[in-house]
Coordinates of C-alpha atoms in Angstrom, one line a residue:
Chain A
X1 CA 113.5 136.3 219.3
X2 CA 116.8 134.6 221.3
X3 CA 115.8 131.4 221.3
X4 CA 114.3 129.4 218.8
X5 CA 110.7 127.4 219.1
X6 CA 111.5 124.3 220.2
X7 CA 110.0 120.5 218.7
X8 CA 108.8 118.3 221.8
X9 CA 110.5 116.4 223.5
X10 CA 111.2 112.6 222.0
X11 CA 109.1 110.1 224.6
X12 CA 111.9 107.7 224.4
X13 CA 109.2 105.3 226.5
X14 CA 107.1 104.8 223.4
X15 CA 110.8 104.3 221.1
X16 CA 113.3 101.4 221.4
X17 CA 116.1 101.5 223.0
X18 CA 119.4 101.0 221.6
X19 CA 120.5 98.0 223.4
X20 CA 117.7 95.1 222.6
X21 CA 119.6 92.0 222.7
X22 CA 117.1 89.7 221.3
X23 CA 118.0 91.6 218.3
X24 CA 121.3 90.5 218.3
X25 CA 122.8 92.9 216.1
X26 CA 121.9 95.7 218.2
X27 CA 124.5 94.3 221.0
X28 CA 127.3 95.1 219.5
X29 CA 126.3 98.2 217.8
X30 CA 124.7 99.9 220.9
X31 CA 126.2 103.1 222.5
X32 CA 127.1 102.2 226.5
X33 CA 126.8 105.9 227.6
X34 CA 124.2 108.1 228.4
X35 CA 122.9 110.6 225.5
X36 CA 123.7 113.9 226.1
X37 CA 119.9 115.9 225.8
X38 CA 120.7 118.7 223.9
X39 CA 117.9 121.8 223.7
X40 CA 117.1 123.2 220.7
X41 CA 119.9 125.6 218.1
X42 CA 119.0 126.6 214.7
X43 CA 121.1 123.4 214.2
X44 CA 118.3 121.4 215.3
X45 CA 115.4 122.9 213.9
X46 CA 116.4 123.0 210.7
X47 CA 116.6 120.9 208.3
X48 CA 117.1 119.8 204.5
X49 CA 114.2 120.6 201.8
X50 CA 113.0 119.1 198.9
X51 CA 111.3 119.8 195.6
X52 CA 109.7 118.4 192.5
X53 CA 112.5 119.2 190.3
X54 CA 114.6 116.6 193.4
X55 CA 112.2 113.7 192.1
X56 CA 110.4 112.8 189.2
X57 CA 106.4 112.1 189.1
X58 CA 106.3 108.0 188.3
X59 CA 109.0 107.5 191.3
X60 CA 105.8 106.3 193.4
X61 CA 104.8 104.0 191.1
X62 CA 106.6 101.0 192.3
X63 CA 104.3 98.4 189.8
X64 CA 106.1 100.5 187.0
X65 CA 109.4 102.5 188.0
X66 CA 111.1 99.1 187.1
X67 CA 109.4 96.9 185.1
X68 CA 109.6 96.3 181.4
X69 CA 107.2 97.6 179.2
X70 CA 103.7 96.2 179.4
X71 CA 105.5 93.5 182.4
X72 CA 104.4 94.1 185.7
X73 CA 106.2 92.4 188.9
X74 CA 104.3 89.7 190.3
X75 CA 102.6 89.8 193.8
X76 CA 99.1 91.2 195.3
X77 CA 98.6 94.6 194.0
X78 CA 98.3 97.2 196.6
X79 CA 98.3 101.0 197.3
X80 CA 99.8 102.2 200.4
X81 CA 98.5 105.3 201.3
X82 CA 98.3 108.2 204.5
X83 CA 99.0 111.7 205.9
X84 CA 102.5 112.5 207.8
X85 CA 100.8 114.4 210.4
X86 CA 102.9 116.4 213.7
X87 CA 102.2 115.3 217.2
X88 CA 99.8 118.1 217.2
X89 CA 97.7 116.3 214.3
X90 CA 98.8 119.4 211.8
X91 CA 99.9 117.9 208.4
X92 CA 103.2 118.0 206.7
X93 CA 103.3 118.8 203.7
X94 CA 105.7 118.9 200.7
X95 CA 107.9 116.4 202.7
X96 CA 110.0 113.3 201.4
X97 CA 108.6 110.1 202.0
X98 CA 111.3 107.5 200.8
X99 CA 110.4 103.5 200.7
X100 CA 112.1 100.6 200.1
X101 CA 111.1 96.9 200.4
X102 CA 111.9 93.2 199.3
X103 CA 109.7 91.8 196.2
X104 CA 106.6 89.4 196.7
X105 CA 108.3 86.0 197.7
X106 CA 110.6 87.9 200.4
X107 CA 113.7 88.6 197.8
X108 CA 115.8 92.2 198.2
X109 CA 116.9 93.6 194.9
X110 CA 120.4 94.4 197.1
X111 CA 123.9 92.7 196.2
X112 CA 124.2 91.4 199.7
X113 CA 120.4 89.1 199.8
X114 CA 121.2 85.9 199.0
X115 CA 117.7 84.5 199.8
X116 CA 117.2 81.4 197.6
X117 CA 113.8 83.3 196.8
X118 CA 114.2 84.6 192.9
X119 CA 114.8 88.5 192.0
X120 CA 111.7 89.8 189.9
X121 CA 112.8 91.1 187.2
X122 CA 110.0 93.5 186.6
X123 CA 110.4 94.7 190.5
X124 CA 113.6 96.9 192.0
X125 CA 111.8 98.0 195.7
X126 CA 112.1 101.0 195.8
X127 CA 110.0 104.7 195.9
X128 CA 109.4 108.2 196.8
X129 CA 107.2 110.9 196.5
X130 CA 106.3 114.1 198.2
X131 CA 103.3 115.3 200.4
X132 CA 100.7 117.4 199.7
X133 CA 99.6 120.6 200.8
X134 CA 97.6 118.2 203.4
X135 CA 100.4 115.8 204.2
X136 CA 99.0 113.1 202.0
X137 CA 100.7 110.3 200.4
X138 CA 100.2 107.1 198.2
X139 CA 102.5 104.6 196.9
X140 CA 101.5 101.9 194.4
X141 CA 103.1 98.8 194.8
X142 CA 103.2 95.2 195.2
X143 CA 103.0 93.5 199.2
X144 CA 106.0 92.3 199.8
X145 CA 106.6 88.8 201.4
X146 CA 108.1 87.7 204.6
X147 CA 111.7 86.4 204.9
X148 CA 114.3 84.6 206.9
X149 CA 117.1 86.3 208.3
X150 CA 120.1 85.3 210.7
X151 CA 119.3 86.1 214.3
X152 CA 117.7 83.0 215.9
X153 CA 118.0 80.2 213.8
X154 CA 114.4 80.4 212.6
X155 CA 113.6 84.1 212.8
X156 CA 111.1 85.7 210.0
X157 CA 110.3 89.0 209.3
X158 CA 106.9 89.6 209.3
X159 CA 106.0 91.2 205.4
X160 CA 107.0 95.1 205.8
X161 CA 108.0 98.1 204.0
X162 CA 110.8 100.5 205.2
X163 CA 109.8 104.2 205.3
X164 CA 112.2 106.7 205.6
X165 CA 110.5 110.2 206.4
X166 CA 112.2 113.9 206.3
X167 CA 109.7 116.3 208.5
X168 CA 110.6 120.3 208.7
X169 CA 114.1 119.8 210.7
X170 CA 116.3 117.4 211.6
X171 CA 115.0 116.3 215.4
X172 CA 111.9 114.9 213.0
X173 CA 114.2 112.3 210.8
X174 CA 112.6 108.8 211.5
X175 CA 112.8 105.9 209.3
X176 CA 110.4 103.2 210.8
X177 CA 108.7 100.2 209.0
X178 CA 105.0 99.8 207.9
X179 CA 103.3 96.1 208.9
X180 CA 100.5 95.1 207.7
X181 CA 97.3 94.2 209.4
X182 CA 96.7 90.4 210.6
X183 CA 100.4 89.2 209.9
X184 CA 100.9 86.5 212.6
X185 CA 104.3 87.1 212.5
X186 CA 104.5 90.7 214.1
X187 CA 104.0 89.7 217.6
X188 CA 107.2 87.2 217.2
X189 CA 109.9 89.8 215.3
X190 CA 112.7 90.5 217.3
X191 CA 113.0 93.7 215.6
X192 CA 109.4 94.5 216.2
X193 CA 109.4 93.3 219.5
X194 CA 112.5 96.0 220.2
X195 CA 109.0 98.8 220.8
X196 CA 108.4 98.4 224.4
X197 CA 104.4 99.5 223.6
X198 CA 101.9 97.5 222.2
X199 CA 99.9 100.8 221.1
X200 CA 103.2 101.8 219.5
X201 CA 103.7 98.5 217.4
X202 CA 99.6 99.5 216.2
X203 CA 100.6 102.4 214.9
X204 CA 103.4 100.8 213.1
X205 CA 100.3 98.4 211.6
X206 CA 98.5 99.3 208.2
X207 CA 95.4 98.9 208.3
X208 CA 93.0 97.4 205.3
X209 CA 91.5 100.1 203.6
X210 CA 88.7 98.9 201.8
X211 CA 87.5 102.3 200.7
X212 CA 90.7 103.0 199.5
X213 CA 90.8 99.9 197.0
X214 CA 90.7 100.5 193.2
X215 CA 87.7 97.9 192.3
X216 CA 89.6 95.0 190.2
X217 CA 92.6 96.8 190.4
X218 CA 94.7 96.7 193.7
X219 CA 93.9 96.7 197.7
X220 CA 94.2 99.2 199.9
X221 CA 96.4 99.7 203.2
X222 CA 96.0 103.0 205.3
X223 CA 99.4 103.8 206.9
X224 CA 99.9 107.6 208.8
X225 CA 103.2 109.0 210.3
X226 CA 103.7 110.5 213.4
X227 CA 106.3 113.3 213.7
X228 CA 107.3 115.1 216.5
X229 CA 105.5 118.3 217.3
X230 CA 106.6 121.9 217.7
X231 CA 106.3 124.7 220.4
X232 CA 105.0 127.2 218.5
X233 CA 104.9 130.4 220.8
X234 CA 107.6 132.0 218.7
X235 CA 106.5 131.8 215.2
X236 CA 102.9 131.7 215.2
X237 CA 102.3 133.5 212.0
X238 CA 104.3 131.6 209.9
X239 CA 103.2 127.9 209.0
X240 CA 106.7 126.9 207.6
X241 CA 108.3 125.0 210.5
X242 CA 105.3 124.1 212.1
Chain B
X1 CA 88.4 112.5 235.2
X2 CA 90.3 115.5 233.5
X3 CA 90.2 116.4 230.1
X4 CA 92.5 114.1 227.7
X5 CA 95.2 115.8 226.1
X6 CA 95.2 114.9 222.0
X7 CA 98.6 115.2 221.5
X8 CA 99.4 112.5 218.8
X9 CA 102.5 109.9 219.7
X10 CA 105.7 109.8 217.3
X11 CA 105.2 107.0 215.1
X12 CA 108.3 104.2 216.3
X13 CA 111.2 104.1 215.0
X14 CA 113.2 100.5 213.3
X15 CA 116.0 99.9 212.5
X16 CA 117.2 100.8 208.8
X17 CA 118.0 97.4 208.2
X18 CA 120.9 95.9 206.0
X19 CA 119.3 97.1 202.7
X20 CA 118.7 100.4 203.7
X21 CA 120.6 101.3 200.3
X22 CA 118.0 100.0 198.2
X23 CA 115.7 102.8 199.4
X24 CA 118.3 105.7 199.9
X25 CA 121.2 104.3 197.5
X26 CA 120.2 102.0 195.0
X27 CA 123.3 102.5 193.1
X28 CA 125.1 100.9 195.8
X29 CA 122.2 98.0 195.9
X30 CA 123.4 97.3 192.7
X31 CA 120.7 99.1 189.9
X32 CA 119.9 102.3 188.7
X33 CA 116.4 103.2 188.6
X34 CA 115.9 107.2 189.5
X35 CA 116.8 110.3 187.3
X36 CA 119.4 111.4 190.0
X37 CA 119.8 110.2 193.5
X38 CA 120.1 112.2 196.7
X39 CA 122.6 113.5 199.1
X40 CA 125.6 113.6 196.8
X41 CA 126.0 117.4 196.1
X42 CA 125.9 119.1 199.4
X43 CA 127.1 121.9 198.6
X44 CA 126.4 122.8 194.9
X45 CA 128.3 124.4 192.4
X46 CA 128.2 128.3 193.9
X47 CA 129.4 127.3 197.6
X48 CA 132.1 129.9 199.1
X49 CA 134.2 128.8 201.7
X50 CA 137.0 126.2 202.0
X51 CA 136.6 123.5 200.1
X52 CA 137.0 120.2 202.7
X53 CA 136.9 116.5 202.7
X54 CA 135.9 114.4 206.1
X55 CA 136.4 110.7 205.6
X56 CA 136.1 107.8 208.9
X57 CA 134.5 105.1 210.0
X58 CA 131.8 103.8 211.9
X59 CA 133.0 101.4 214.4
X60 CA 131.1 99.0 217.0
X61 CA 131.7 97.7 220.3
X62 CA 134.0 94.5 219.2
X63 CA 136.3 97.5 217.1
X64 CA 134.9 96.4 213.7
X65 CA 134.2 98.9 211.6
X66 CA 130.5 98.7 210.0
X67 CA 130.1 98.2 206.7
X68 CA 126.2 99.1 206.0
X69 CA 126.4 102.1 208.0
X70 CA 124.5 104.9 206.5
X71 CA 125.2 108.5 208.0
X72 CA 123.5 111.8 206.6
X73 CA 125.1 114.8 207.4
X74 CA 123.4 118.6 207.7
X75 CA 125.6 121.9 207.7
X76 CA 125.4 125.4 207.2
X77 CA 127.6 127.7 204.9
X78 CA 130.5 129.1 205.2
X79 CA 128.6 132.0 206.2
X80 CA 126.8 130.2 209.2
X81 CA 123.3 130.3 207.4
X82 CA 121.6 127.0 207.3
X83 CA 119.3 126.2 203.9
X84 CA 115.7 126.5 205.6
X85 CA 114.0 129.8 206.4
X86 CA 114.9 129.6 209.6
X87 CA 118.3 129.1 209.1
X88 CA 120.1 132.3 209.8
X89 CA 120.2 134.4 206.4
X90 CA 120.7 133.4 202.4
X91 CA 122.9 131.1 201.3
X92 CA 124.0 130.6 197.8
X93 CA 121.9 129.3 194.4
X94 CA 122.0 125.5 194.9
X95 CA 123.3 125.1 198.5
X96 CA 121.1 122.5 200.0
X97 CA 123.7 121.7 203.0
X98 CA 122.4 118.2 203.1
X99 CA 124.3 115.3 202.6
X100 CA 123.6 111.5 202.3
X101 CA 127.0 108.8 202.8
X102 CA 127.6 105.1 202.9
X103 CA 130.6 103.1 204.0
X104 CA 132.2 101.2 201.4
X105 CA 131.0 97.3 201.7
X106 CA 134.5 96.2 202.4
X107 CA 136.3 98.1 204.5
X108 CA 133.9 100.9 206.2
X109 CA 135.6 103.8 204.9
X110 CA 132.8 106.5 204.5
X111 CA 133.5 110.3 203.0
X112 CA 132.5 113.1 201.3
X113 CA 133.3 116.4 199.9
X114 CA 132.0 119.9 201.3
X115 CA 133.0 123.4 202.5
X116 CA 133.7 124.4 206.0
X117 CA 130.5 125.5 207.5
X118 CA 130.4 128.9 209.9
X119 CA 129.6 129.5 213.0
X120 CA 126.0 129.7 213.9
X121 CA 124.0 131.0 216.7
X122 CA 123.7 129.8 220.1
X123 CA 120.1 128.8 221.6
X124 CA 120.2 131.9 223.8
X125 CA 123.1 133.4 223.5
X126 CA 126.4 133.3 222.0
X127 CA 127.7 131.5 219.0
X128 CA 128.4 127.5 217.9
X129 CA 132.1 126.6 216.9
X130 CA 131.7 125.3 213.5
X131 CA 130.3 122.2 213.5
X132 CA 128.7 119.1 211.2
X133 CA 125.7 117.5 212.7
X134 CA 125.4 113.8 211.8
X135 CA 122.6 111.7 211.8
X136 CA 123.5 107.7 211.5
X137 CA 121.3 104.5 211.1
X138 CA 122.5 101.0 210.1
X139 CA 121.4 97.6 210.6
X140 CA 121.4 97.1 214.4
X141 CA 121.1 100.5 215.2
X142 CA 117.4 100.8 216.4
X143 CA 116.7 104.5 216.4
X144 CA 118.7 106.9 214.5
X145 CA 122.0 108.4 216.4
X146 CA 122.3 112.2 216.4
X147 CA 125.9 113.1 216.8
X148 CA 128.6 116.7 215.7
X149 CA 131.8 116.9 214.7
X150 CA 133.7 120.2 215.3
X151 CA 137.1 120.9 213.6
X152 CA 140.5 120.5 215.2
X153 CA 141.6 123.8 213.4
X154 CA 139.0 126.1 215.6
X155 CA 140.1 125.3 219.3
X156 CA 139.3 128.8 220.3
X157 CA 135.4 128.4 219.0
X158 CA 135.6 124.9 221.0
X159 CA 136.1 126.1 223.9
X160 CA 133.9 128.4 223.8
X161 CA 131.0 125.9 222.4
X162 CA 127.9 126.0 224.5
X163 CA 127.3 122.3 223.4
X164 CA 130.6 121.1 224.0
X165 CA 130.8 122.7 227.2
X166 CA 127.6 120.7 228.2
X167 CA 129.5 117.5 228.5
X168 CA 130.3 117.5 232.0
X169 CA 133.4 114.8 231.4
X170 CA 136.0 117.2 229.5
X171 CA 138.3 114.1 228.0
X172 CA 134.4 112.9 226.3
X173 CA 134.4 116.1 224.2
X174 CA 137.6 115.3 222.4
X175 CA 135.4 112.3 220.7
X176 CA 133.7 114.6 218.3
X177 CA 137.1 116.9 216.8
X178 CA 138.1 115.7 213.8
X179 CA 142.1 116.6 213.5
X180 CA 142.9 118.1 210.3
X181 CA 145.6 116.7 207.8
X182 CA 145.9 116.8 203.8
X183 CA 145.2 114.7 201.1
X184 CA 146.0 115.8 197.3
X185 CA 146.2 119.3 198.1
X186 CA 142.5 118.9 199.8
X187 CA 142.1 119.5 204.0
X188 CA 141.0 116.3 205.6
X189 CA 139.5 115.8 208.5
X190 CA 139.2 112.4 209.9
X191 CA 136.0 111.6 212.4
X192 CA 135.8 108.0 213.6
X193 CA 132.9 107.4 214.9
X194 CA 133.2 104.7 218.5
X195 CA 129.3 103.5 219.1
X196 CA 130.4 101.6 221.9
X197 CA 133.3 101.0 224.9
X198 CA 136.4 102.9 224.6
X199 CA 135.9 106.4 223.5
X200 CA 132.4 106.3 223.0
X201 CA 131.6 109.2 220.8
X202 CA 129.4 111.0 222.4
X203 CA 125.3 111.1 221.2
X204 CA 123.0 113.8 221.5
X205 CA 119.0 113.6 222.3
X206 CA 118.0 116.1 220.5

């Protein structure tokens, strides 16, 4: 073994690109050069791990990791659930799935939002759990509403959770956002609009998952993660990096 | 019509956003909600090797340095051995090598503490100068940017880097040595990082 097995190639044609001007922080804060494409070392294919003693079991529970005992944030109820699958449809498993997101009228729990929408005091944003064997993963949690933010003068984000996602090395990292299905807003978001592929922005979309739904309880969106996929001519025996 | 390959497509990336710490910081959002957070002990208690400290900045195309920059950094041991099974060999009880940073609101300044990783092996052949490999999103930064910084104290290893030695304009591969100094007794290395016009560092498709 001399070389190691290699993940696929990124199809940057599917990805944004750094400079999108419409998004008009991207102007100033995208690199002018050429990347440099760099094949695969152990320093690529590697990457950080994570266990249950890193996290602790309730840190999906977004309804309760920050409200008050018996209070519950306020907004539709919903569970956001789906496999992180490779690019050759294999599951994931055991890898972080981190979220963060503003509260039900469009309000960040952050220092710096100083939307005049009010803080929920029952609701801080934020959660993370691992997969399973399968790949599978659920948050609970409230939707969260749109909001204004400074780009154009009247720019909103459609509603949208951040998800930040680990994979099995480090040419897997992605943090993305979920949408959800219908939003009228998606096909006007600068940021959105930075995908150059319709199918792409789909795949960002959650879709209502009415099977999913916990009767009189909360809704159900069905959200799955694409990670890159692996070459696996050199390490076909062993599942662990695959 | 020939046969459709079934190869999934990479879910797109966004941007991290501005409040990227509330997901991957929240102490810096401003609570506490989780029993401990992640990417502050790199190295764990156990680590051999030279104890370090790398500090910079993040800086865009106008010269400003960016203030809700978030970087994460990955390294191997002072042996070369990266935590993951195939990462070279063992490393030590509580080495994870991972590392999660964010620049101070006001001014930028980003750092951390750490020990001086090894080399590692080349792709084919060969070895890899030490090295850090970064990984940085921020609010206008639409996919994540995969960068290294190597250490001013190992020129021989530099010049023999096979990933350095990939950048075809030689004066472009000083962009990612950090120079080494002091601070409290502690060697610093300092790694600004240019996203754009003069001295662009330079960014790695990975």
């Amino acid at each position: 073994m001399t070389q190691p097995g290699e993940f696929y190639q990124r199809d940057r044609s599917i990805q944004p690109a750094a400079f999108t001007p419409n998004y008009k922080t991207s102007v100033a804060r995208s690199p002018r050069y050429s990347m440099i494409s760099l094949q695969n070392s152990v320093s690529e294919i590697t990457g950080p791990r994570f266990g249950h003693n890193d996290i602790d079991a309730g840190d999906n529970d977004l309804l309760t990791n920050y409200a008050k005992a018996d209070e519950s944030p306020i907004g539709e109820r919903i569970v956001l659930h789906g496999r992180v699958l490779d690019a050759n449809a294999r599951p994931v498993p055991n890898t972080l799935v981190e979220i963060w997101q503003a509260n039900a009228g469009g309000r960040y729990r952050h220092k710096k939002d100083t939307y005049l929408a009010p803080i929920d005091p029952n609701f801080g944003g934020c959660g993370r759990t691992l997969t399973d064997v399968n790949g599978y993963f659920f948050f609970r949690t409230v939707k969260p509403g749109a909001y204004p933010w400074r780009n154009m003068v009247n720019n909103w984000r459609p509603a949208h959770i951040h998800v930040s996602v680990f994979g099995s090395g480090i040419v897997q990292r992605l943090i993305t956002q979920c949408y959800f299905e219908g939003d009228p807003l998606i096909p006007i978001c600068p940021i959105v609009q930075t995908i150059p592929d319709t199918g792409a922005i789909e795949q960002l979309t959650a879709k209502l998952d009415l099977n999913a739904t916990v009767p009189l309880d909360s809704i159900a969106y069905k959200f799955d993660i694409v990670l890159r996929g692996r070459r696996s001519t050199l390490f076909e025996n062993r599942l662990e990096g695959n | 019509m020939p046969q459709e390959l079934a190869y999934l497509k990479e879910s797109a990336s966004q941007t991290a956003g501005p409040y990227v710490h509330i997901g991957l910081a929240p102490g810096a959002a401003g609570f506490d909600i989780y029993r401990q957070e992640l990417g502050h002990d790199i190295t764990g208690r156990n680590a051999k090797g030279e104890r370090i400290r790398v500090e910079g900045r993040v800086i865009d195309g106008m010269g400003a340095p960016i203030k809700d920059v978030l970087l994460e950094v990955w390294q191997a041991n002072a042996e070369g051995h990266y935590a993951h099974p195939e990462g070279g060999g063992d490393v030590e009880d509580g080495f994870r090598g991972w590392g999660r940073v964010i620049s101070d609101f006001e001014t930028g300044e980003w750092s951390f503490e750490t020990v001086k990783p090894g080399t590692t092996k080349g792709r084919n052949v060969g070895t890899q100068a030490p090295h850090l490999n970064f990984w940085i999103v921020a609010r206008g930064i639409n996919i994540g940017l995969n960068t290294r910084m190597y250490f001013g104290d190992e020129a021989q290893a530099n010049t023999a880097d096979p990933v350095l030695n990939l950048i075809e304009w030689k004066h472009r591969r000083a962009t990612l040595i950090a120079e080494r100094s002091e601070t409290d007794g502690l060697p610093t290395y300092r790694f600004d990082i240019q996203l754009q016009g003069e001295n662009e560092t330079v960014f790695f498709d990975v």
